[in-house]
Structures are given as structure tokens and as C-alpha cells.
Amino acid sequence: MIKDIHKRKFIFNLLTGITYISLSKLLFLKKVNAKNKPNVVILGSGIGGASCLKYLNKISDLINLIVIDKNKKIRTGPFSNLVIGDIMEEADITFFLNKKKYNNVKFIFDEAKYIDSNKKFIEFSDGNKINFDYLIISPGIGYKENIIDGYRINDKVSVPHCWDGDGDLNYFKKRLGVLENNSLIIISSPDYPYRCPPAPYERASLISNYFKKKKINVKVLILDSKDSFTKQQNFFKEWSFYYKNTIEWVSRKNGGKVVFFDRKSNLVKNDQGESFKADFINIIPDQKAAPIIFNSNLVSNNDDWCQINPITFQLINFKDIYVVGDSINAWDMPKSAFSANSQAKVLSLNLINRILEKDYIDPVFLNTCYSFSKDDRAFSISAWYRLNSSEDRIVSLGSSESQVRLNSTETIKEAKHAYGWYKTLVNDIFL
Ligand SMILES: Cc1cc2nc3c(=O)[nH]c(=O)nc-3n(C[C@H](O)[C@H](O)[C@H](O)COP(=O)(O)OP(=O)(O)OC[C@H]3O[C@@H](n4cnc5c(N)ncnc54)[C@H](O)[C@@H]3O)c2cc1C
């Protein structure tokens, strides 16, 4: 019951907060600050950045809103496994920000190389600079290079990891498409924390589904750096029914941790010294915050993720720099598009509150994560979150996972919900 009240109050805050501000305070501020508009820069217009843009655009006559992304096209992580599994096209998950909605916004399509947190500017490789009063960074993730000996993140010959919008999905599919009967596919799944925890297992399912439809026998061996994973029982149930003898999962303690890769002989070795030779090896690398964060010294020594204030999303020790999405340590919240969108709403609302000199709202967050096992079967886990009593971390208030079931229409309904969720999200922030 208490959880329900929190949830409802949060949704009410989100739905009403910004509208309320725009009606009452904005006219007042317009007169006061017309000549001193602050520069609000959003770096990264993926899920977190585009969500902030949508909300901050509501006060775009009071601020200079600038959006920077190295890509003009945004290809989403969600549903990218459906593209790999030949259920959707790459074009279905690729979006351009609708500039008609953002008349007052300046867009810069270039890669930011460095953020000077003292002098408050962003620098590009040609030496151009953009000053900011407030900077929101939502740059996604970066990768750890030193976990698997022999593996190079940017090696163009190996199967690409395809764990961000830059990975070549067509090359990935081309490499899959030439596999013949009795091929072995290896997916190496990373250690926590990483973007979208169930996605390696969804990928294994949809690759198996693709070959099953083509009537080609392949085996998918998941070598895991973990001893358990999210929605495990749901995946196991689906695999035992639809992909019997096709998908095999090896936990870390049973030899799943990959430590060596040899591209030339298509071979990996685990930490117990065993070798596995395969026809297709997809290494999903261990992850950390995006490179721009480290290049600009925005994390403390030895930290992999940005530490933030969970009420405002201000980077600790940098009051005018905000970070959202996968590059932050969000404590109990997983790194997902749903989480990034939920965090971005709170960040934007409280940044507007800061600019308008209003009180901050007390945040509550939501996340639902769907996973597909086939074109028309999906299951989910939902959770909601608030701050702990000392208001310095985000903690889970509880979660609810789809029941493990096979002969039920629920799993088919959940697939429909998943398509509906995705359509709503991308319509909301990109179209
Ligand atoms: C296979 C897979 C499946 C997934 N499925 C789901 C799902 O079903 N549900 C779900 O909720 N989440 C899912 N996710 C997770 C989701 O994609 C991420 O959590 C989400 O995109 C995080 O948003 P973000 O804003 O942090 O990063 P992104 O959306 O990656 O955006 C980062 C942006 O920053 C830009 N950028 C980075 N550095 C720079 C720079 N230096 N200069 C200029 N621009 C820069 C990039 O070009 C990019 O546009 C999935 C992810 C993967 C990989």
C-alpha cells in the first residue's frame, strides 16, 4: 500500500510538476532574466539526454539550450537484439531528433573531446569551445580494455560487441548469416555492473530463434562472468522449452569467466585454463563510464562510474555539472533506458527548480525491463525506487517479476506491452 502511494505521488509529480512551473513562475522569470539567459548544454542526445531535452525545452525561452552529440542518428539499445534476431530492421530503432519540436535549441553534431570543469567549457577536436553555465552529461558507457587478454574493443575484424549505438549491427548480422549447420556461437557475458543486465540472455534467445526459423542447428554457449543473472528462471524455462539443447549457460564458478581471446584461431580461454573454439564469438566487454568522463577527470581515482547527488544528479564536487543515465552509479537502479528516462525527468525538474529558485522535489524512480525470448514472447521485471533516509543513495522499494510460466497468454501479452512501451518511449523523446 505504502509503495503504491509513493508510486502514485511520483507519477503525479512528474506529470504535473513541469506544467505547473511553466504556467506560474515562468512569466515572472522571463521578465527578470531575459538578458541573462544561462547556457544549458546537454552532452549526449541518446535516451537520457533526449529525455532531458524534452523537459528542458519547456523553458527554452528562458535558457540557451544547446545539444551536442557525435551522431546525428540515434540507434537505441532497446530492441537492438530484435534487429540481430531479424525481427526488426535497423531503421525501426534509429531516430533523428525532431528539430521542429525544438525551434529554440542549438544542435551541434561533433564529438566532445574535453570538458573543463573549472573554466566551464566543452572542447572539440578542432579547438572550438562551447561555454556552459549548467552542463548535463548523458554519454552512455565506455569499455574496460584490460579484462580479456587479446581482445580489442575497436578491432574491426572481430564480431562487434554491438553494446552501443556505434556498433555495426549489419556486420554482426552478416557474420551470423554465414554460419552453417552445427556451428558453435559463444557469447561472453560481462561482470556487473553493465548496461541492460538481461540483454546478453535475450541476445542468446533471439539468435537461437533466428536459426530455429532458418532450420539451421547451432549451439549458443554463454560463458558468464557471473554466477547468476536477472530473470534467470524465466530464461531457463523458455530455453528448456523452445531452445532445448541449443543454449547452454556456464556460470563463472564453472568456468564461464573469459580471460583470453585469440581472433585468428577464433578461440577463448577461461580463468581455469580451458579453451573453447567457436565459429562466432561475441564478447560483450566489461563496462565503465564513457570516455569523455575519464578524459575530463570527472571521476575520482579508481572509480569506474560517476558519483552523483541522487536528488539533483549533480556530480559530486561539481555543482554545475549533472550526469544521468548509464555513466552514473545509481546504486540499486540498473543501467537501462527506462532508468535513464526516469532519472532524466527528476534531473530536469530539479534543474528547472534550481533555475527558478524553487524547492527540489523528493524523487521516486521507476524501471521496467522487458526481455524477449521469441518474436511474440516476453517477460519483465519492474521496480520502483526512492532515496534512503540520509538521502545520499537510491534504494529499491520492491520489485515484481513475471511469473515463470509457459502455457499462458500472459507471456504473449507481455510481448505486446514491450512493443507498446518502446513505441511510447521513442515517440515521447525522439519523434
Ligand atoms: C543489447 C541492448 C539491449 C537493451 N535493451 C534495453 C531494454 O529492453 N530496455 C531498457 O530500458 N534498456 C535497454 N538497454 C539499455 C539502454 O540502451 C541504455 O541503458 C540507455 O541507452 C542509456 O541511456 P544513456 O543516455 O545513458 O546512453 P545512450 O542512450 O547510449 O546515449 C549516449 C549518447 O551520447 C553520445 N556521446 C557519447 N560520448 C559523446 C561525446 N564525447 N561527444 C558527443 N556525443 C557523445 C552518443 O553518441 C549517444 O548518442 C539495452 C542496451 C543494449 C546494449
XYZ file of C-alpha atoms and ligand atoms in Angstrom:
484
model
C 0.000 0.000 0.000
C 2.743 2.452 1.045
C 4.615 1.535 -2.106
C 1.531 2.318 -4.173
C 1.140 5.725 -2.582
C 4.784 6.577 -3.325
C 4.384 5.401 -6.865
C 1.242 7.450 -7.430
C 2.716 10.558 -5.823
C 5.774 10.272 -8.012
C 3.783 9.899 -11.206
C 1.653 12.852 -10.127
C 4.812 14.937 -9.515
C 6.247 14.015 -12.874
C 3.072 14.676 -14.769
C 2.192 17.911 -13.057
C 5.467 19.452 -11.883
C 6.765 20.921 -15.094
C 3.363 22.077 -16.326
C 2.769 23.816 -13.038
C 6.101 25.640 -13.202
C 5.610 26.732 -16.772
C 2.227 28.262 -16.002
C 3.027 30.160 -12.848
C 6.695 31.027 -12.459
C 7.894 31.304 -15.993
C 6.228 34.591 -16.882
C 7.796 36.084 -13.788
C 11.255 34.798 -14.639
C 11.006 35.837 -18.257
C 10.899 39.497 -17.246
C 13.661 39.129 -14.684
C 16.190 37.130 -16.682
C 15.525 37.960 -20.320
C 19.045 39.357 -20.814
C 20.900 36.806 -18.733
C 19.840 33.508 -20.092
C 22.051 30.739 -18.737
C 23.731 28.361 -21.218
C 22.363 24.885 -20.505
C 24.285 22.291 -22.509
C 23.207 18.664 -22.911
C 26.087 16.424 -23.963
C 24.715 13.204 -25.476
C 21.252 13.009 -27.029
C 20.621 9.299 -26.504
C 17.941 8.146 -24.087
C 18.998 10.203 -21.047
C 19.973 13.349 -22.983
C 16.922 13.344 -25.279
C 14.660 12.907 -22.235
C 16.277 15.942 -20.546
C 15.897 17.890 -23.784
C 12.187 17.178 -23.885
C 11.643 18.581 -20.376
C 14.101 21.483 -20.510
C 12.637 22.555 -23.839
C 9.616 23.678 -21.832
C 11.710 26.575 -20.511
C 13.710 27.132 -23.699
C 12.690 30.785 -23.841
C 14.445 31.293 -20.504
C 17.687 29.463 -21.236
C 20.077 28.960 -24.148
C 19.626 25.246 -24.714
C 22.429 23.539 -26.633
C 22.587 19.836 -27.513
C 25.809 18.091 -28.525
C 26.058 14.588 -29.966
C 28.701 12.947 -32.106
C 25.907 11.196 -34.040
C 23.027 12.746 -35.954
C 21.182 9.431 -35.837
C 20.389 7.766 -32.528
C 20.129 3.985 -32.633
C 18.616 2.648 -29.432
C 19.960 -0.217 -27.310
C 16.409 -1.419 -26.581
C 15.206 -3.675 -29.381
C 18.684 -3.928 -30.947
C 18.605 -7.659 -30.118
C 15.410 -7.876 -32.165
C 17.343 -6.444 -35.108
C 20.073 -9.050 -34.569
C 17.345 -11.720 -34.433
C 15.880 -10.462 -37.737
C 12.570 -9.487 -36.145
C 13.001 -5.737 -36.739
C 15.049 -3.620 -39.121
C 17.857 -1.311 -38.017
C 15.769 1.604 -39.391
C 12.988 0.726 -36.903
C 15.279 1.532 -33.967
C 17.095 4.535 -35.498
C 15.878 8.074 -34.886
C 16.651 11.701 -35.670
C 15.608 14.262 -33.089
C 12.575 16.105 -34.350
C 14.014 19.615 -34.727
C 10.566 21.085 -35.401
C 9.795 20.494 -31.715
C 12.999 22.297 -30.739
C 12.991 25.667 -32.501
C 14.876 27.374 -29.676
C 17.544 24.719 -29.386
C 21.012 24.794 -30.949
C 22.304 21.391 -32.139
C 25.994 20.598 -32.571
C 26.902 17.266 -34.160
C 30.501 16.731 -33.146
C 32.432 14.627 -30.656
C 33.274 16.475 -27.455
C 36.900 15.788 -26.512
C 37.280 17.521 -23.183
C 35.232 19.251 -20.502
C 36.963 21.961 -18.481
C 35.053 21.874 -15.209
C 36.768 24.979 -13.786
C 36.523 27.291 -16.772
C 33.197 25.677 -17.721
C 33.655 24.909 -21.380
C 33.485 21.892 -23.682
C 36.189 21.497 -26.298
C 36.037 19.755 -29.684
C 38.935 18.283 -31.649
C 39.172 21.347 -33.931
C 39.746 23.514 -30.844
C 36.250 25.045 -30.860
C 34.733 25.589 -27.448
C 31.243 25.941 -26.024
C 30.749 27.626 -22.659
C 28.194 26.376 -20.195
C 26.538 27.597 -17.038
C 24.948 24.213 -16.450
C 26.101 21.045 -18.174
C 24.139 17.775 -18.351
C 26.195 14.782 -19.471
C 24.489 11.603 -20.686
C 27.203 9.911 -22.745
C 26.294 6.237 -22.205
C 29.076 3.784 -21.435
C 32.732 3.043 -22.083
C 34.564 -0.287 -22.017
C 37.371 -1.811 -19.965
C 40.230 -2.827 -22.230
C 42.276 -4.906 -19.826
C 39.911 -7.698 -18.737
C 40.281 -10.110 -21.681
C 43.813 -10.548 -22.942
C 43.963 -10.240 -26.748
C 40.552 -8.573 -27.115
C 40.493 -5.049 -28.585
C 37.279 -3.004 -28.319
C 37.736 -1.263 -31.678
C 39.037 -4.209 -33.665
C 37.053 -4.015 -36.903
C 37.627 -7.666 -37.892
C 36.199 -9.410 -34.801
C 32.444 -9.683 -34.306
C 31.473 -6.244 -32.907
C 30.039 -6.185 -29.386
C 27.085 -4.007 -30.517
C 26.535 -2.732 -26.980
C 26.051 0.907 -28.030
C 24.675 2.908 -30.947
C 28.020 2.854 -32.791
C 28.454 -0.929 -33.185
C 27.993 -2.255 -36.720
C 24.789 -4.311 -36.480
C 24.908 -5.161 -40.194
C 28.377 -6.647 -39.895
C 27.219 -8.600 -36.828
C 24.264 -9.981 -38.813
C 26.415 -10.704 -41.859
C 28.763 -12.794 -39.722
C 25.792 -14.654 -38.225
C 24.214 -15.152 -41.640
C 27.095 -17.284 -42.980
C 27.012 -19.805 -40.143
C 26.235 -23.364 -41.196
C 24.661 -26.373 -39.525
C 26.345 -27.421 -36.270
C 28.143 -24.113 -35.755
C 29.127 -23.034 -32.251
C 28.389 -19.489 -31.120
C 29.972 -18.134 -27.953
C 28.593 -15.128 -26.078
C 30.864 -13.886 -23.328
C 28.722 -12.041 -20.763
C 30.377 -9.362 -18.599
C 30.579 -8.887 -14.871
C 28.299 -6.366 -13.106
C 27.665 -3.503 -13.363
C 26.855 -3.192 -17.047
C 24.185 -1.729 -19.325
C 20.933 -3.726 -19.502
C 21.650 -6.784 -17.304
C 19.263 -9.248 -19.085
C 20.332 -8.272 -22.627
C 23.075 -10.954 -23.130
C 20.485 -13.684 -22.414
C 17.879 -12.012 -24.610
C 20.510 -11.916 -27.371
C 21.223 -15.649 -26.939
C 17.475 -16.372 -27.137
C 16.871 -14.296 -30.261
C 19.934 -15.672 -32.061
C 18.647 -19.198 -31.329
C 15.187 -18.178 -32.503
C 16.660 -16.848 -35.754
C 18.453 -20.110 -36.540
C 15.484 -22.209 -35.468
C 13.341 -20.362 -38.021
C 16.016 -20.982 -40.658
C 16.126 -24.654 -39.635
C 19.868 -24.477 -39.020
C 21.205 -26.236 -35.922
C 23.568 -24.077 -33.928
C 24.655 -24.162 -30.329
C 24.855 -20.973 -28.275
C 27.270 -21.253 -25.380
C 27.034 -18.397 -22.869
C 30.257 -18.046 -20.901
C 29.314 -15.849 -17.977
C 31.471 -13.761 -15.643
C 28.667 -14.064 -13.055
C 27.160 -16.929 -11.077
C 23.557 -15.836 -11.587
C 21.643 -13.322 -13.664
C 18.411 -11.385 -13.680
C 15.200 -13.191 -14.773
C 17.231 -16.406 -14.756
C 14.282 -18.731 -14.041
C 12.198 -17.153 -16.786
C 15.037 -17.546 -19.283
C 15.737 -21.135 -18.199
C 12.080 -22.045 -18.593
C 11.891 -20.533 -22.085
C 15.173 -22.157 -23.124
C 14.133 -25.587 -21.859
C 11.005 -25.420 -23.981
C 11.983 -23.529 -27.140
C 15.746 -23.969 -27.336
C 16.344 -27.351 -25.726
C 19.951 -28.473 -26.302
C 20.630 -25.196 -28.136
C 21.516 -22.744 -25.377
C 23.983 -23.701 -22.654
C 24.884 -21.348 -19.826
C 28.188 -21.700 -17.934
C 28.435 -19.808 -14.642
C 31.625 -18.107 -13.517
C 32.403 -20.745 -10.908
C 32.001 -23.473 -13.537
C 34.430 -21.827 -15.934
C 32.376 -19.025 -17.523
C 34.886 -16.215 -16.960
C 36.677 -15.496 -20.243
C 40.203 -14.114 -19.784
C 41.819 -14.674 -23.193
C 40.744 -14.190 -26.811
C 42.548 -15.136 -29.998
C 40.834 -13.700 -33.043
C 42.940 -15.561 -35.609
C 42.077 -19.010 -34.282
C 38.579 -17.987 -33.022
C 39.310 -19.194 -29.555
C 38.706 -18.064 -25.976
C 40.142 -19.355 -22.713
C 38.524 -19.211 -19.291
C 40.183 -18.459 -15.960
C 40.550 -22.200 -15.336
C 42.780 -22.606 -18.394
C 40.190 -24.349 -20.613
C 39.993 -23.399 -24.306
C 36.812 -23.059 -26.391
C 36.991 -22.818 -30.168
C 33.915 -21.438 -31.926
C 32.616 -20.272 -35.304
C 31.305 -16.966 -33.948
C 32.480 -15.228 -30.779
C 30.582 -12.228 -29.392
C 32.451 -10.705 -26.491
C 30.350 -8.243 -24.519
C 33.062 -6.259 -22.738
C 33.102 -5.215 -19.087
C 31.991 -1.615 -18.760
C 32.633 1.729 -17.107
C 31.558 5.358 -17.616
C 32.011 6.878 -21.091
C 35.492 8.041 -22.233
C 34.659 11.784 -22.082
C 34.195 11.399 -18.305
C 37.708 9.994 -17.820
C 39.333 12.321 -20.378
C 37.958 15.249 -18.357
C 38.928 13.842 -14.938
C 35.333 13.791 -13.725
C 35.665 10.599 -11.664
C 37.750 10.041 -8.581
C 40.778 7.787 -8.768
C 39.963 4.137 -9.412
C 36.238 4.746 -9.757
C 34.503 3.306 -12.814
C 31.307 5.385 -12.546
C 30.272 8.975 -11.759
C 29.130 9.614 -8.208
C 26.129 11.925 -8.105
C 23.730 13.578 -5.707
C 20.562 11.478 -6.191
C 18.203 14.424 -5.644
C 19.678 16.660 -8.326
C 22.069 14.424 -10.313
C 24.844 16.967 -9.726
C 28.229 15.330 -9.997
C 29.770 15.190 -6.524
C 32.182 18.155 -6.129
C 30.969 19.811 -9.363
C 27.849 21.813 -8.625
C 27.139 22.904 -12.208
C 27.749 19.556 -13.868
C 24.978 16.961 -13.921
C 25.292 13.347 -15.062
C 22.471 10.952 -15.907
C 21.954 7.516 -17.454
C 24.416 4.675 -17.722
C 27.558 6.618 -16.737
C 26.417 7.084 -13.138
C 26.453 4.853 -10.117
C 22.690 4.748 -9.488
C 23.001 2.267 -6.602
C 20.028 -0.156 -6.778
C 18.825 1.104 -10.175
C 20.002 -0.915 -13.176
C 21.524 0.744 -16.219
C 18.572 0.823 -18.604
C 16.738 3.153 -20.942
C 13.733 3.140 -18.620
C 16.003 4.136 -15.695
C 17.775 6.846 -17.719
C 14.408 8.295 -18.752
C 13.089 8.217 -15.178
C 16.275 9.838 -13.822
C 16.239 12.462 -16.582
C 12.756 13.616 -15.567
C 13.894 14.175 -11.986
C 17.134 15.852 -13.071
C 15.308 18.219 -15.436
C 12.601 19.079 -12.978
C 15.086 19.833 -10.214
C 17.375 21.795 -12.538
C 14.348 23.892 -13.513
C 13.633 24.257 -9.794
C 17.209 25.432 -9.245
C 16.994 27.969 -12.076
C 13.616 29.174 -10.764
C 14.875 29.146 -7.181
C 12.178 26.717 -6.112
C 12.406 23.776 -3.706
C 13.593 20.460 -5.073
C 11.074 17.636 -5.423
C 11.654 14.478 -3.455
C 12.343 11.919 -6.163
C 10.954 8.457 -6.706
C 12.074 6.446 -9.746
C 10.680 3.628 -11.856
C 12.156 0.920 -14.045
C 10.568 -1.836 -16.114
C 12.741 -4.067 -18.174
C 11.256 -6.414 -20.795
C 13.155 -9.310 -22.346
C 12.122 -11.257 -25.424
C 12.673 -14.988 -25.830
C 10.941 -15.135 -29.258
C 9.195 -12.705 -31.612
C 5.983 -12.857 -29.585
C 7.103 -13.865 -26.091
C 8.495 -11.541 -23.417
C 8.693 -11.239 -19.653
C 9.609 -8.358 -17.404
C 10.841 -7.138 -14.080
C 9.557 -3.842 -12.650
C 10.882 -1.954 -9.669
C 10.448 1.393 -8.048
C 12.969 3.326 -6.021
C 13.341 6.228 -3.632
C 16.134 7.750 -1.574
C 17.418 6.187 1.649
C 16.868 8.054 4.923
C 20.119 10.019 4.637
C 19.152 10.943 1.056
C 22.503 10.009 -0.391
C 21.619 6.889 -2.385
C 18.822 5.415 -4.469
C 17.331 2.288 -2.917
C 14.793 -0.229 -4.175
C 11.297 -0.117 -2.707
C 10.449 -3.504 -4.157
C 10.100 -5.268 -7.448
C 7.784 -7.557 -9.288
C 8.829 -10.119 -11.893
C 6.688 -12.019 -14.403
C 5.788 -15.430 -13.084
C 7.624 -18.303 -14.662
C 5.028 -19.872 -16.943
C 4.761 -21.436 -20.334
C 1.217 -22.277 -21.298
C -0.173 -18.876 -20.641
C -1.206 -15.972 -22.801
C 0.498 -13.645 -20.308
C 3.909 -14.021 -21.936
C 2.390 -13.156 -25.302
C 0.600 -10.172 -23.755
C 3.885 -9.030 -22.222
C 5.492 -9.016 -25.658
C 2.716 -6.674 -26.801
C 3.318 -4.477 -23.738
C 7.022 -4.409 -24.578
C 6.371 -3.193 -28.130
C 3.934 -0.624 -26.656
C 6.482 0.569 -24.086
C 9.146 1.024 -26.757
C 6.844 2.892 -29.112
C 5.749 5.205 -26.304
C 9.330 5.900 -25.211
C 10.731 6.709 -28.640
C 7.670 8.738 -29.619
C 7.976 10.688 -26.407
C 11.633 11.596 -26.704
C 12.634 11.427 -30.373
C 9.630 11.980 -32.643
C 21.504 -5.015 -26.430
C 20.858 -3.982 -25.546
C 19.518 -4.093 -25.226
C 18.924 -3.168 -24.392
N 17.593 -3.308 -24.080
C 17.002 -2.454 -23.231
C 15.628 -2.601 -22.893
O 14.938 -3.502 -23.376
N 15.080 -1.722 -22.004
C 15.810 -0.711 -21.461
O 15.258 0.053 -20.665
N 17.125 -0.534 -21.765
C 17.734 -1.367 -22.637
N 19.058 -1.190 -22.973
C 19.870 -0.162 -22.258
C 19.807 1.229 -22.877
O 20.251 1.199 -24.212
C 20.688 2.197 -22.091
O 20.524 1.978 -20.722
C 20.353 3.655 -22.430
O 20.609 3.894 -23.784
C 21.136 4.619 -21.539
O 20.965 5.947 -21.975
P 22.197 6.976 -21.936
O 21.615 8.299 -22.255
O 22.961 6.787 -20.686
O 23.152 6.483 -23.121
P 22.879 6.420 -24.691
O 21.444 6.209 -24.984
O 23.857 5.416 -25.208
O 23.283 7.850 -25.237
C 24.601 8.322 -25.205
C 24.771 9.376 -26.297
O 25.940 10.157 -26.033
C 26.633 10.372 -27.233
N 28.029 10.639 -26.879
C 28.828 9.889 -26.090
N 30.027 10.469 -25.953
C 29.986 11.607 -26.661
C 30.948 12.639 -26.917
N 32.190 12.608 -26.391
N 30.581 13.685 -27.711
C 29.351 13.721 -28.266
N 28.410 12.766 -28.061
C 28.725 11.723 -27.262
C 26.402 9.107 -28.044
O 26.576 9.319 -29.429
C 24.960 8.762 -27.670
O 24.034 9.328 -28.589
C 19.679 -2.080 -23.855
C 21.034 -1.958 -24.205
C 21.615 -2.888 -25.042
C 23.075 -2.749 -25.393
